[in-house]
Tab-separated table of C-alpha atoms in Angstrom:
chain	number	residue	atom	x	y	z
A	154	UNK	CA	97.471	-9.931	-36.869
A	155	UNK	CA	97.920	-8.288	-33.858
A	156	UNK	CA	95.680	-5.465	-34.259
A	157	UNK	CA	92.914	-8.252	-34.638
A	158	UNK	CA	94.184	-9.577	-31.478
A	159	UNK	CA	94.028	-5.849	-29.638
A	160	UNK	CA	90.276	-5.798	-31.335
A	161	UNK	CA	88.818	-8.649	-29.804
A	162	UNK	CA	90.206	-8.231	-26.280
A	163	UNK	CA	88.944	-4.970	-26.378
A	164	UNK	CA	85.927	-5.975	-27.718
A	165	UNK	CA	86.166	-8.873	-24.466
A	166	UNK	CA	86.625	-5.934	-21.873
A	167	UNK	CA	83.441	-3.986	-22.741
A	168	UNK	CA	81.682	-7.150	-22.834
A	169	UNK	CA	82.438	-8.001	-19.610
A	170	UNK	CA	81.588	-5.118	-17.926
A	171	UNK	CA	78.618	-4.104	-20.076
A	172	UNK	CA	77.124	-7.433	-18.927
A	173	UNK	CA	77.856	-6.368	-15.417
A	174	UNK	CA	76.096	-3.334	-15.544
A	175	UNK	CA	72.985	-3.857	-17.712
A	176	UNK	CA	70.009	-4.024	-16.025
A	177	UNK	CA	68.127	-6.293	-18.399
A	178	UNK	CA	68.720	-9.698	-17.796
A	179	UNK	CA	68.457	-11.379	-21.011
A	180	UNK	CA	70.451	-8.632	-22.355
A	181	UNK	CA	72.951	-9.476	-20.268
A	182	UNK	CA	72.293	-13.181	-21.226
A	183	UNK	CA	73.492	-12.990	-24.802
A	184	UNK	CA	76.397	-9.915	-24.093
A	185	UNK	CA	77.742	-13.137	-22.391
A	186	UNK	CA	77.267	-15.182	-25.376
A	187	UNK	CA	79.120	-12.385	-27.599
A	188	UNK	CA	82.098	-12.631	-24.862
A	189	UNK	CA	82.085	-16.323	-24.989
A	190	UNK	CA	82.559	-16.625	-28.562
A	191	UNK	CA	85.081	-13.892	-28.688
A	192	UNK	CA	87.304	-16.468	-25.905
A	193	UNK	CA	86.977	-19.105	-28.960
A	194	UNK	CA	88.441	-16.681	-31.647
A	195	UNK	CA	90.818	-15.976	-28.931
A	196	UNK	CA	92.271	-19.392	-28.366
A	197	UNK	CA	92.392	-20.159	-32.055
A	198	UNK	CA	94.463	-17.745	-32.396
A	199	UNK	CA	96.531	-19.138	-29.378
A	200	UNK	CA	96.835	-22.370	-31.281
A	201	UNK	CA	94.455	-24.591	-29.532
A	202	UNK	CA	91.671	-25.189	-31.697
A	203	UNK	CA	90.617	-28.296	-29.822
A	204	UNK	CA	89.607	-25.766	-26.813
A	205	UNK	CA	87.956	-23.239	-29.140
A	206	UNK	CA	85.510	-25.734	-30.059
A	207	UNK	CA	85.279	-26.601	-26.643
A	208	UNK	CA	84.446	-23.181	-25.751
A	209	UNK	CA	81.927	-22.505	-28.367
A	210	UNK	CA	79.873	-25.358	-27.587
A	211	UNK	CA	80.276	-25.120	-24.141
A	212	UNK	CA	80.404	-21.622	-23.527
A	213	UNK	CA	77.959	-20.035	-26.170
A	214	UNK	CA	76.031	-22.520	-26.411
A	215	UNK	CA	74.697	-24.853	-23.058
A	216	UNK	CA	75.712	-22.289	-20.523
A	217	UNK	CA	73.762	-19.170	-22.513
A	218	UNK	CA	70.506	-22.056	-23.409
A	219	UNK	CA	70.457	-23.190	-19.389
A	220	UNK	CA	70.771	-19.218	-18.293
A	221	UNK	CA	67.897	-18.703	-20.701
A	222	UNK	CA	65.713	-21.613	-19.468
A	223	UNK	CA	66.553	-20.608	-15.396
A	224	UNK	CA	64.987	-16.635	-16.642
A	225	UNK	CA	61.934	-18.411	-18.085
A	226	UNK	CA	61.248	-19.858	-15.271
A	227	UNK	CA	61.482	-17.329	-12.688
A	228	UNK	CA	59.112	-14.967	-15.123
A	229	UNK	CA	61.678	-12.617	-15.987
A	230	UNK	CA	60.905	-12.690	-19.769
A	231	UNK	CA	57.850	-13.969	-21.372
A	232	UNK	CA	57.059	-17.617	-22.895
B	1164	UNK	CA	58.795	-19.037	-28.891
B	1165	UNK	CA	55.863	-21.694	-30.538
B	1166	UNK	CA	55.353	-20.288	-34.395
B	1167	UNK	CA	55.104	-22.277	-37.530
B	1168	UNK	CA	57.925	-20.317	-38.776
B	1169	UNK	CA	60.382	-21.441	-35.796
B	1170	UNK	CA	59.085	-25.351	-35.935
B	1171	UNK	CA	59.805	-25.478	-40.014
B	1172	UNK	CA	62.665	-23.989	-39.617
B	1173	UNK	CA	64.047	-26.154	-36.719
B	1174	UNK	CA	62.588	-29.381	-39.076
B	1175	UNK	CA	65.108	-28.120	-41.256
B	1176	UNK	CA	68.123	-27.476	-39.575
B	1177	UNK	CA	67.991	-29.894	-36.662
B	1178	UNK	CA	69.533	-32.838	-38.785
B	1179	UNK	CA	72.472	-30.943	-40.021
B	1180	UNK	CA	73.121	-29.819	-36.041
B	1181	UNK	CA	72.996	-33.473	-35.168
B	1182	UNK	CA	75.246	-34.876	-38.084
B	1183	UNK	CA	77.763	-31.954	-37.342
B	1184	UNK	CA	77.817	-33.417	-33.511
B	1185	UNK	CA	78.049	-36.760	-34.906
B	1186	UNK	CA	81.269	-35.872	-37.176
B	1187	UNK	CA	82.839	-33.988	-33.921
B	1188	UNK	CA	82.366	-37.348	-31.840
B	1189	UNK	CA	83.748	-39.785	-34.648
B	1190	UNK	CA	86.604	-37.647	-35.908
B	1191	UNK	CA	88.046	-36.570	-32.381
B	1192	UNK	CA	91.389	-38.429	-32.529
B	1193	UNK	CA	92.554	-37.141	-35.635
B	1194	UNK	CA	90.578	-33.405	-35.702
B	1195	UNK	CA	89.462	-30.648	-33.702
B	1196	UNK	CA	87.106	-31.891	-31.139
B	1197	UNK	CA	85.959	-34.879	-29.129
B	1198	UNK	CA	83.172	-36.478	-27.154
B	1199	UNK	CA	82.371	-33.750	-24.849
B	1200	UNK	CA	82.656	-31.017	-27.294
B	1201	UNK	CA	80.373	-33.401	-29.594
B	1202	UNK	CA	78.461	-34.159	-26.975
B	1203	UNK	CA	77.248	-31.119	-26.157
B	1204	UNK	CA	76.299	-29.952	-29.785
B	1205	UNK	CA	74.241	-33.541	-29.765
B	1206	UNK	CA	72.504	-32.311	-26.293
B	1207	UNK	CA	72.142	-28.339	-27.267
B	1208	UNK	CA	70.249	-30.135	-30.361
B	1209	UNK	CA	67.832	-32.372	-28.111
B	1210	UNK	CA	66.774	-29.553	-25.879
B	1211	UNK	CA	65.994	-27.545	-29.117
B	1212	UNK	CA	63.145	-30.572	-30.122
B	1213	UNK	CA	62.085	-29.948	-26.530
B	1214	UNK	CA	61.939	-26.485	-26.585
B	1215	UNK	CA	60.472	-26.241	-29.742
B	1216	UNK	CA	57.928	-28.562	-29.626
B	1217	UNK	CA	56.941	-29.067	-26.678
B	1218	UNK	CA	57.348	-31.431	-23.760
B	1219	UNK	CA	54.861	-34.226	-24.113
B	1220	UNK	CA	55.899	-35.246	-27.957
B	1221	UNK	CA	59.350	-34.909	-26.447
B	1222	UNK	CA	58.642	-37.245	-23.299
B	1223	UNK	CA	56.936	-39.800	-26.206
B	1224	UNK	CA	60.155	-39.469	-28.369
B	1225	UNK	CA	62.912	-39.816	-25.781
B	1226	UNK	CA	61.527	-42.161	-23.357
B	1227	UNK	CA	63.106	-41.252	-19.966
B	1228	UNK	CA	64.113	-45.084	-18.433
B	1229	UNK	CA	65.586	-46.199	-21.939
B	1230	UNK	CA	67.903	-43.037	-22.159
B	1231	UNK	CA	68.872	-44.015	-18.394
B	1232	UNK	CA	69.735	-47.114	-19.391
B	1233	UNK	CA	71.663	-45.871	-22.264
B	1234	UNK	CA	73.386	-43.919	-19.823
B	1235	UNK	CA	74.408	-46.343	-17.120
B	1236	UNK	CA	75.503	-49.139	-19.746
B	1237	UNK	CA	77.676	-46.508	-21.433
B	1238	UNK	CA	79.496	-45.781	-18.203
B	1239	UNK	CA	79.909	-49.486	-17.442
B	1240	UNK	CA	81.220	-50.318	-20.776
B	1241	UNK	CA	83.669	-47.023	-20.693
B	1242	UNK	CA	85.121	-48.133	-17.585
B	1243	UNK	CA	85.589	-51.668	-18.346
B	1244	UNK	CA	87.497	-50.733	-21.545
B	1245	UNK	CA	90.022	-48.340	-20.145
B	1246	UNK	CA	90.654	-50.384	-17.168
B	1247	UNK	CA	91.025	-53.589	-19.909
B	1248	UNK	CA	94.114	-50.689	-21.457
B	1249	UNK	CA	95.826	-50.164	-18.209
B	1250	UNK	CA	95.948	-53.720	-17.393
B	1251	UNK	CA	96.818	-55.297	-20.561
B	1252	UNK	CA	100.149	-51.756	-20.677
B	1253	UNK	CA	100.881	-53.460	-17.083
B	1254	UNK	CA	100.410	-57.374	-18.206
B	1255	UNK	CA	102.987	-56.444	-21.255
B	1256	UNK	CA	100.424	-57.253	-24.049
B	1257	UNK	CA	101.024	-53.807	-26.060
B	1258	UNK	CA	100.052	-54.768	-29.323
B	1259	UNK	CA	96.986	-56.377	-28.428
B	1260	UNK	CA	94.862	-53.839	-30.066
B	1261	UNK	CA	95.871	-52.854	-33.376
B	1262	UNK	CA	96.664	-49.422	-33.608
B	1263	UNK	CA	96.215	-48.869	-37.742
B	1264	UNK	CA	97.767	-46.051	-39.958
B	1265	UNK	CA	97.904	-42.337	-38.354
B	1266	UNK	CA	95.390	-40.101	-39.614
B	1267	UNK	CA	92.900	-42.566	-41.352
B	1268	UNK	CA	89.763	-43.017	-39.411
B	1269	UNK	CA	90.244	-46.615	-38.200
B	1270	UNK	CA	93.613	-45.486	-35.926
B	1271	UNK	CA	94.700	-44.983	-32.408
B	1272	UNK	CA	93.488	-48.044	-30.915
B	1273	UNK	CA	90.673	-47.634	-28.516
B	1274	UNK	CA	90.198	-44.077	-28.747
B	1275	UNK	CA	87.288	-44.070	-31.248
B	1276	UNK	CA	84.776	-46.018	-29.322
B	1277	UNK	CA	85.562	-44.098	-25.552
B	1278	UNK	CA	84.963	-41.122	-27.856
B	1279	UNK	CA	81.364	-41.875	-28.866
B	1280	UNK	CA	80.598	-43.666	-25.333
B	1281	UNK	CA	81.280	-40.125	-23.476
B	1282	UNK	CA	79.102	-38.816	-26.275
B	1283	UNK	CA	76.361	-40.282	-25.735
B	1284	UNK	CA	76.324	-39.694	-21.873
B	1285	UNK	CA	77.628	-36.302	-21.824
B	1286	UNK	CA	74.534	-35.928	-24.522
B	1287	UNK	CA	71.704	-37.177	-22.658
B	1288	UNK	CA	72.990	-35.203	-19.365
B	1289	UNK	CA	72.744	-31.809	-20.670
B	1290	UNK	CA	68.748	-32.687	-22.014
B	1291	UNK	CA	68.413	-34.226	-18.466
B	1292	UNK	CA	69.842	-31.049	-16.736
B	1293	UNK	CA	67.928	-28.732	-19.336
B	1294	UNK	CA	64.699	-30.805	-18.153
B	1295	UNK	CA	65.266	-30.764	-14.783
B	1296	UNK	CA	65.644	-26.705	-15.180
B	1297	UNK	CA	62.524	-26.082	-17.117
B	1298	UNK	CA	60.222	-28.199	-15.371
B	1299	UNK	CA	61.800	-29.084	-12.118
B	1300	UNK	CA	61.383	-32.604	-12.427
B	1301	UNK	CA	61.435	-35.711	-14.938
B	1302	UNK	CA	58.830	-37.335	-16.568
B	1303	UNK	CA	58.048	-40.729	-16.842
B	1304	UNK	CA	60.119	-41.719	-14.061
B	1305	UNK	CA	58.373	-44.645	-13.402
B	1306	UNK	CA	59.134	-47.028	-16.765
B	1307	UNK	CA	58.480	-46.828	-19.954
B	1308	UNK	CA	54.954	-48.497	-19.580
């Protein structure tokens, strides 16, 4: 199981700094997503499923839909 | 964003997003979960409908006084029932409220109903803030009439 572990934290790493770096917005938009869901396999596996939940609601889900909505409105993407 | 594809699709799976959110709220003392996890599956679901189809069959569906009235008598009622369980622990009456079996829906006393009050607000203020981002202001602030 630890390989997994070493997997998805690597997998968190390039995520955050490929969202850093990209120049497209709503690309960067859902890499954050990707490293938002990774945190929530990444506290399961810490034993608190009560925050994974948490996190994938919160985190994936609100937080990506209101980052979405603020790009929409400043004309970055189209309607 | 507007195709017939996208709104028979959401027709489809909107319920089952909303029942999931409901059965995170209910089952958050004895499960994974609670009312602001729940609560925010609930709200990601409303600002689908109002994404999806559009904001004036939104602003007719969830009328913008009666869900701010929802609001503000869920917050009353949540504080009067956990100040009502610190004063009856400090008045001595502990088994005032029954507390039921562990593990079987009906259990751990008041826990239940604060669960689906912060629900409902934490709900309705995510679609509030996802309105307010969209459009920059709310309709229909006037009443309902």
């Amino acid at each position: 199981m630890t390989i997994f572990n070493i997997l998805i934290i690597i997998i968190m790493i390039i995520g955050a700094i490929a969202s850093a770096y990209t120049k497209n917005l709503l690309a960067a938009v859902i890499i954050f997503m990707v490293y938002s869901l990774m945190m929530a396999i990444v506290w399961q596996q810490l034993n608190a499923p009560d925050l994974a939940i948490t996190e994938a609601s919160v985190g994936a889900g609100i937080t990506s839909i209101l980052f979405i909505l603020a790009l929409r409105r400043m004309r970055m993407i189209k309607k | 964003m507007k195709t017939s594809i996208v709104k028979n699709v959401v027709k489809v799976i909107l319920p089952l997003i909303q029942i999931f959110g409901a059965y995170v709220i209910i089952f958050g003392h004895v499960s994974p979960g609670g009312g602001f996890a729940g609560g925010s599956i609930v709200g990601s679901s409303l600002i689908l409908y109002r994404l999806i189809y559009g904001s004036e069959r939104a602003d007719r569906k969830f009328i913008y006084f009666y869900l701010l009235k929802l609001v503000s008598i869920s917050l009353v009622v949540y504080g009067t029932l956990k100040g009502l369980i610190f004063i009856l622990e400090h008045l001595g009456f502990n088994g005032f409220i029954p507390i039921g079996v562990p593990g079987n829906l009906l259990s751990g006393g008041l826990i239940m109903p604060l669960n689906v009050l912060i629900g409902i607000v934490v709900s309705i203020t995510f679609y509030f803030i996802a309105t307010l981002f969209e459009e920059g202001e709310l309709e229909n602030v006037n009443g309902a009439e």
